[in-house]
Amino acid sequence: MTLTILGIESSCDDTATAVLRGSGDAPVILSNTVRSQTDLHAAYGGVVPEIAARAHAETLDLMVEHALEQADVMLPEIDAIAVTAGPGLIGGVLSGVMAAKGLAMGLGKPLIGVNHLAGHALTPRLTDGVAFPYLLLLVSGGHCQFLRVDGPEAFTRLGGTIDDAPGEAFDKVARLLGLPQPGGPSVEEAALYGNPSRFKLPRPLLDRPGCDLSFSGLKTAVLRARDDMVATQGGMSEQDRSDLCASFQMAVADVLAEKSRRALADAQVTAFAVAGGVAANKTLRAKLEAVTDLPFIAPPLALCTDNAAMIAYVGMLAFEAGRTDDMSLRARPRWPLDVDAAPMIGSGKKGAKA
Ligand code: KG4
Ligand code: ZN
């Protein structure tokens, strides 16, 4: 059966909408639009939840119109509305869920609450049709975990961060060094001209078994290196800054590569995939690709970062499986994919980790 699904995503600082057509086995992205809130939060050095929620509520209607227009689809042609129902910043998630409920009720169409993490985790199937089981490394501003994906609703978390997410660490390092936000791209650019072995930064948790990760100590080490230079030489040159960025980036890539090696050894999978904004980092991609002989899947950037096509896709799979929600659908700040895994204690830019 050919389905047309509208997807809505508003769990952090991107208001995203998309239209997906086809079936779970052959999905086609008709439109995928994102309105970033970076400019609204720039003055505060991080995402302000209340500002995010209000901005989502104000722009969602328009973004739904955009997605429909670009897809050349009329509202009545939509078979179901899929919306991120968690995990994330609760105000933003609520804005999306309320908008989706309004549409579903007005149109008399089914509503489907989607787990944002499932969206990321299933993206390699949307983009590349990768077969189960595969290992997913999700690395973004709010998340960091290894997931073994056995099916659309079968996830096992093999490890994750115990404090910051890597994107968060990139953003904080950029802030420490006076580089613009989001920090990932600006640190990567500064690192292009830097010497990655000049600063001996730690490789957190490599001395411990398993594939849990930690990034907050690394950020503190960067702060210390900066303060040392300021104390001994009165400041930092462009070259100092580039060297520090390159050393930091290499430390993150080294740790993620080694932990990926361990996760792959445990997971017994047929492919290795990455998702999340940090997966855009070229040094990291190259290191991860070299970890294994298995097929390595890195979706295009627009589908690595937060987007609604992935939400529509999970919605499509749920609809095909006969799972829809009603008006009692609730927004959830926490919603772990692997309900049997112990909760992670870290807290990223999306608030408490799932
Ligand atoms: O997946 P995403 O768009 O949103 C979240 O769910 O967080 O990821 C955004 C994060 C930001 O922290 C940003 O600094 C980081 O991804 N990022 C990068 C790069 N591009 C974006 N980190 C490292 N290198 C990059 N090139
Ligand atoms: Zn995300």
Coordinates of C-alpha atoms and ligand atoms in Angstrom, one line a residue:
M1 CA 0.0 0.0 0.0
T2 CA 1.3 3.5 -0.8
L3 CA 1.2 5.7 2.2
T4 CA 1.7 9.5 2.5
I5 CA 3.0 10.5 6.0
L6 CA 3.5 14.0 7.4
G7 CA 6.4 14.1 9.9
I8 CA 6.9 16.8 12.6
E9 CA 10.0 17.2 14.7
S10 CA 10.5 19.8 17.5
S11 CA 12.4 18.2 20.3
C12 CA 15.3 20.6 20.4
D13 CA 16.2 23.7 18.4
D14 CA 15.1 22.7 14.9
T15 CA 11.5 23.0 13.7
A16 CA 11.3 20.3 11.1
T17 CA 8.6 18.9 8.8
A18 CA 8.6 16.4 6.0
V19 CA 6.4 14.4 3.7
L20 CA 7.3 10.8 3.0
R21 CA 5.5 8.6 0.4
G22 CA 5.6 4.9 -0.4
S23 CA 6.0 2.0 2.0
G24 CA 8.4 1.0 4.7
D25 CA 10.4 -1.0 2.2
A26 CA 10.4 1.7 -0.5
P27 CA 10.1 5.1 1.1
V28 CA 10.5 8.3 -0.9
I29 CA 11.2 11.7 0.7
L30 CA 9.0 14.2 -1.0
S31 CA 10.1 17.1 1.2
N32 CA 12.3 17.6 4.2
T33 CA 12.3 21.1 5.6
V34 CA 14.1 22.5 8.7
R35 CA 13.9 25.9 10.4
S36 CA 16.9 26.2 12.7
Q37 CA 16.6 28.4 15.9
T38 CA 20.4 28.9 16.2
D39 CA 20.0 32.7 15.8
L40 CA 17.4 32.9 18.6
H41 CA 19.6 31.2 21.1
A42 CA 23.0 32.7 20.0
A43 CA 23.0 35.4 22.6
Y44 CA 22.6 32.9 25.4
G45 CA 25.4 30.4 24.5
G46 CA 23.0 27.5 24.5
V47 CA 19.4 26.4 23.8
V48 CA 16.9 28.2 26.1
P49 CA 14.0 25.7 26.5
E50 CA 11.3 28.4 26.8
I51 CA 12.4 30.3 23.8
A52 CA 12.7 27.1 21.8
A53 CA 9.1 26.0 22.8
R54 CA 7.6 29.3 21.8
A55 CA 9.5 29.5 18.5
H56 CA 8.3 25.9 17.6
A57 CA 4.7 26.8 18.4
E58 CA 4.9 29.9 16.3
T59 CA 6.5 28.3 13.2
L60 CA 5.1 24.8 13.1
D61 CA 2.0 25.8 11.1
L62 CA 4.1 27.5 8.5
M63 CA 6.6 24.7 8.4
V64 CA 3.8 22.2 7.8
E65 CA 2.6 24.3 4.9
H66 CA 6.2 24.5 3.5
A67 CA 6.6 20.7 3.6
L68 CA 3.3 20.1 1.9
E69 CA 4.0 22.8 -0.8
Q70 CA 7.5 21.4 -1.5
A71 CA 6.1 17.9 -1.7
D72 CA 3.2 19.1 -3.9
V73 CA 0.8 17.3 -1.6
M74 CA -2.6 18.6 -0.2
L75 CA -3.5 18.0 3.4
P76 CA -6.3 15.6 2.7
E77 CA -3.9 13.3 0.8
I78 CA -2.0 12.7 4.1
D79 CA -2.7 9.2 5.5
A80 CA -1.3 9.9 9.0
I81 CA 0.6 12.4 11.1
A82 CA 3.8 11.3 12.8
V83 CA 5.2 13.5 15.5
T84 CA 8.2 13.3 17.8
A85 CA 6.6 12.5 21.3
G86 CA 10.0 12.4 23.1
P87 CA 12.7 12.3 24.3
G88 CA 13.7 16.0 24.3
L89 CA 13.0 19.4 25.7
I90 CA 9.5 19.0 27.0
G91 CA 8.2 22.4 25.9
G92 CA 9.3 21.8 22.3
V93 CA 8.0 18.2 22.2
L94 CA 4.7 19.5 23.6
S95 CA 4.5 22.2 20.8
G96 CA 4.9 19.5 18.2
V97 CA 2.5 17.0 19.8
M98 CA -0.2 19.7 20.2
A99 CA 0.2 20.8 16.5
A100 CA 0.0 17.2 15.4
K101 CA -3.1 16.5 17.5
G102 CA -4.8 19.6 16.1
L103 CA -4.1 18.4 12.5
A104 CA -5.1 14.9 13.2
M105 CA -8.4 15.9 14.8
G106 CA -9.2 18.5 12.2
L107 CA -8.5 16.1 9.3
G108 CA -9.8 13.0 11.0
K109 CA -6.5 11.2 10.3
P110 CA -4.5 8.9 12.6
L111 CA -1.8 10.3 14.9
I112 CA 1.5 8.5 15.6
G113 CA 3.8 9.4 18.4
V114 CA 7.4 8.6 17.4
N115 CA 10.5 8.2 19.5
H116 CA 13.1 10.7 18.3
L117 CA 16.0 8.2 18.9
A118 CA 14.2 5.6 16.8
G119 CA 14.2 8.1 14.0
H120 CA 18.0 8.5 14.2
A121 CA 18.5 4.8 14.7
L122 CA 16.4 3.7 11.7
T123 CA 17.7 6.4 9.3
P124 CA 20.3 4.0 7.8
R125 CA 17.3 1.9 6.5
L126 CA 15.6 5.0 5.2
T127 CA 18.7 6.2 3.3
D128 CA 20.5 2.9 2.4
G129 CA 18.0 0.1 3.1
V130 CA 20.7 -1.5 5.4
A131 CA 19.7 -5.0 6.6
F132 CA 19.2 -5.9 10.3
P133 CA 21.1 -6.3 12.5
Y134 CA 23.4 -3.3 12.4
L135 CA 25.4 -1.2 14.9
L136 CA 24.5 2.4 15.2
L137 CA 26.7 5.1 16.8
L138 CA 24.5 8.1 17.5
V139 CA 26.6 11.2 18.1
S140 CA 24.8 14.5 18.4
G141 CA 24.5 17.6 20.6
G142 CA 22.1 15.8 22.9
H143 CA 22.9 12.1 22.4
C144 CA 25.7 9.6 22.4
Q145 CA 25.0 5.9 22.4
F146 CA 25.8 2.6 20.7
L147 CA 22.7 0.8 19.6
R148 CA 22.4 -2.7 18.2
V149 CA 19.4 -2.4 15.9
D150 CA 17.6 -5.8 15.3
G151 CA 14.3 -4.5 14.0
P152 CA 12.1 -1.4 13.8
E153 CA 11.3 -1.7 17.5
A154 CA 14.2 -3.9 18.7
F155 CA 17.1 -1.9 20.1
T156 CA 19.9 -2.9 22.5
R157 CA 22.0 -0.1 24.0
L158 CA 25.6 -1.3 24.3
G159 CA 27.0 1.8 25.8
G160 CA 26.7 5.6 25.9
T161 CA 28.0 8.8 27.5
I162 CA 28.0 9.1 31.2
D163 CA 28.1 12.9 31.1
D164 CA 28.2 15.2 28.0
A165 CA 27.3 14.3 24.4
P166 CA 30.2 14.9 22.0
G167 CA 28.4 17.7 20.1
E168 CA 27.9 19.4 23.4
A169 CA 31.7 19.1 24.0
F170 CA 32.4 20.6 20.6
D171 CA 30.0 23.4 21.4
K172 CA 31.6 24.1 24.8
V173 CA 35.2 24.0 23.4
A174 CA 34.2 26.5 20.8
R175 CA 32.8 28.7 23.5
L176 CA 36.0 28.4 25.5
L177 CA 38.1 29.4 22.5
G178 CA 35.9 32.2 21.3
L179 CA 34.7 30.4 18.2
P180 CA 31.1 30.8 16.9
Q181 CA 28.2 28.3 17.6
P182 CA 27.4 25.6 16.6
G183 CA 30.8 24.6 17.8
G184 CA 31.3 21.5 15.7
P185 CA 31.8 23.1 12.3
S186 CA 33.9 26.0 13.7
V187 CA 36.2 23.7 15.7
E188 CA 36.5 21.4 12.7
E189 CA 37.5 24.4 10.5
A190 CA 40.0 25.8 13.0
A191 CA 41.5 22.2 13.3
L192 CA 42.2 22.1 9.6
Y193 CA 45.3 24.2 10.2
G194 CA 46.3 22.6 13.5
N195 CA 48.7 20.0 14.8
P196 CA 46.6 17.2 16.5
S197 CA 49.5 15.9 18.5
R198 CA 50.7 19.2 20.1
F199 CA 48.5 19.0 23.2
K200 CA 48.4 15.7 25.1
L201 CA 44.7 15.5 25.9
P202 CA 43.2 12.6 27.8
R203 CA 41.3 9.7 26.2
P204 CA 38.6 9.3 28.8
L205 CA 37.4 5.8 29.8
L206 CA 39.7 4.0 27.4
D207 CA 41.3 2.3 30.4
R208 CA 37.9 0.8 31.4
P209 CA 36.3 -2.1 29.7
G210 CA 33.0 -1.7 27.7
C211 CA 31.8 1.0 25.5
D212 CA 30.6 3.8 27.8
L213 CA 32.0 7.2 27.0
S214 CA 32.8 10.4 28.8
F215 CA 33.5 13.9 27.3
S216 CA 33.3 16.3 30.2
G217 CA 36.9 15.7 31.4
L218 CA 38.2 16.4 27.8
K219 CA 36.5 19.8 27.8
T220 CA 38.1 20.6 31.2
A221 CA 41.5 19.6 29.8
V222 CA 41.0 22.1 26.9
L223 CA 40.1 24.8 29.4
R224 CA 43.3 24.0 31.4
A225 CA 45.4 24.1 28.2
R226 CA 43.9 27.5 27.3
D227 CA 44.4 28.9 30.8
D228 CA 48.0 27.7 30.8
M229 CA 48.8 29.5 27.6
V230 CA 47.1 32.7 28.8
A231 CA 49.1 32.5 32.1
T232 CA 52.5 31.7 30.4
Q233 CA 52.3 33.7 27.2
G234 CA 49.6 36.2 27.8
G235 CA 47.1 34.8 25.3
M236 CA 46.7 32.4 22.4
S237 CA 47.7 32.9 18.8
E238 CA 45.6 31.6 15.9
Q239 CA 48.0 28.7 15.6
D240 CA 47.7 27.8 19.3
R241 CA 43.9 27.8 18.9
S242 CA 44.1 25.6 15.8
D243 CA 46.4 23.2 17.5
L244 CA 44.1 22.9 20.5
C245 CA 41.1 22.4 18.3
A246 CA 42.9 19.7 16.3
S247 CA 44.1 18.0 19.4
F248 CA 40.6 18.0 20.9
Q249 CA 39.0 16.7 17.7
M250 CA 41.6 13.9 17.5
A251 CA 40.9 12.9 21.1
V252 CA 37.2 12.7 20.5
A253 CA 37.7 10.7 17.3
D254 CA 40.2 8.3 18.9
V255 CA 37.9 7.6 21.8
L256 CA 34.8 7.1 19.6
A257 CA 36.9 4.8 17.2
E258 CA 38.2 2.6 20.0
K259 CA 34.8 2.3 21.7
S260 CA 33.3 1.5 18.3
R261 CA 35.8 -1.3 17.8
R262 CA 34.7 -2.7 21.1
A263 CA 31.0 -2.3 20.4
L264 CA 31.5 -4.1 17.0
A265 CA 33.3 -6.9 18.7
D266 CA 30.3 -7.4 21.0
A267 CA 27.5 -6.7 18.7
Q268 CA 27.8 -9.3 15.9
V269 CA 26.2 -7.2 13.2
T270 CA 26.5 -6.9 9.4
A271 CA 27.0 -3.2 9.1
F272 CA 28.2 -0.1 11.0
A273 CA 26.2 3.1 10.7
V274 CA 26.6 6.6 12.3
A275 CA 24.0 9.3 12.8
G276 CA 23.7 12.7 14.5
G277 CA 25.2 16.1 13.8
V278 CA 28.7 15.1 15.0
A279 CA 28.8 12.4 12.3
A280 CA 29.4 15.3 9.9
N281 CA 32.9 15.6 11.2
K282 CA 35.4 14.4 8.5
T283 CA 38.2 13.4 10.8
L284 CA 35.7 11.4 12.8
R285 CA 34.1 9.8 9.8
A286 CA 37.5 8.7 8.4
K287 CA 38.5 7.2 11.8
L288 CA 35.3 5.3 12.2
E289 CA 35.3 4.0 8.6
A290 CA 38.8 2.5 9.3
V291 CA 37.6 0.7 12.3
T292 CA 35.9 -2.2 10.5
D293 CA 35.7 -4.1 7.2
L294 CA 31.9 -4.2 7.5
P295 CA 29.9 -1.8 5.3
F296 CA 30.0 1.7 6.8
I297 CA 26.9 3.9 6.4
A298 CA 27.0 7.6 7.0
P299 CA 23.7 9.2 5.8
P300 CA 23.8 12.5 4.1
L301 CA 24.1 15.4 6.5
A302 CA 20.5 16.6 6.3
L303 CA 19.4 13.2 7.5
C304 CA 22.1 12.9 10.1
T305 CA 21.1 16.0 12.0
D306 CA 17.6 16.5 13.4
N307 CA 14.9 16.2 10.7
A308 CA 11.3 15.2 10.2
A309 CA 11.9 12.7 7.4
M310 CA 13.2 10.2 9.9
I311 CA 10.1 10.8 12.1
A312 CA 7.8 10.3 9.1
Y313 CA 9.7 7.1 8.3
V314 CA 9.2 5.6 11.8
G315 CA 5.6 6.7 11.6
M316 CA 5.2 4.9 8.3
L317 CA 6.6 1.7 9.8
A318 CA 4.3 2.0 12.8
F319 CA 1.3 2.6 10.6
E320 CA 2.1 -0.5 8.6
A321 CA 2.3 -2.5 11.8
G322 CA -1.1 -1.2 12.8
R323 CA 0.1 1.0 15.6
T324 CA -1.4 4.4 15.9
D325 CA -2.1 6.7 18.9
D326 CA -5.1 8.7 20.0
M327 CA -5.6 12.1 21.6
S328 CA -4.2 10.7 24.8
L329 CA -0.7 10.8 23.3
R330 CA 1.7 12.3 25.8
A331 CA 4.9 14.2 25.3
R332 CA 7.8 12.5 27.1
P333 CA 11.0 14.2 28.2
R334 CA 12.7 10.8 28.7
W335 CA 12.0 7.8 26.5
P336 CA 14.8 5.2 26.3
L337 CA 14.8 3.0 23.2
D338 CA 16.2 0.1 25.2
V339 CA 13.9 -0.1 28.2
D340 CA 16.0 -2.9 29.8
A341 CA 19.2 -0.8 29.9
A342 CA 20.0 1.1 33.0
P343 CA 19.3 4.9 32.7
M344 CA 22.3 7.0 31.7
I345 CA 23.1 9.7 34.1
G346 CA 24.4 12.4 31.7
S347 CA 22.5 15.4 30.7
G348 CA 23.0 17.0 27.3
K349 CA 21.6 20.1 25.6
K350 CA 18.3 18.3 25.3
G351 CA 18.1 17.9 29.1
A352 CA 18.2 14.6 30.8
K353 CA 19.6 11.7 28.6
A354 CA 17.2 9.1 27.5
Ligands
KG4_1 O1 22.0 16.0 15.5 P1 22.1 17.5 15.7 O2 21.7 18.4 14.6 O3 21.1 18.0 16.9 C1 21.0 17.3 18.1 O4 20.2 16.3 18.2 O5 21.8 17.6 19.0 O6 23.6 17.8 16.3 C2 24.0 19.1 16.5 C3 25.4 18.9 17.1 C4 26.0 20.2 17.6 O7 26.5 20.1 18.9 C5 27.1 20.6 16.6 O8 28.2 21.3 17.2 C6 27.5 19.2 16.2 O9 26.3 18.4 16.1 N1 28.2 19.2 14.9 C7 29.5 18.8 14.7 C8 29.7 19.1 13.3 N2 28.6 19.6 12.7 C9 27.7 19.6 13.7 N3 30.4 18.3 15.5 C10 31.6 18.1 15.0 N4 32.0 18.3 13.7 C11 31.1 18.8 12.9 N5 31.4 19.1 11.6
ZN2 ZN 18.6 14.2 17.4

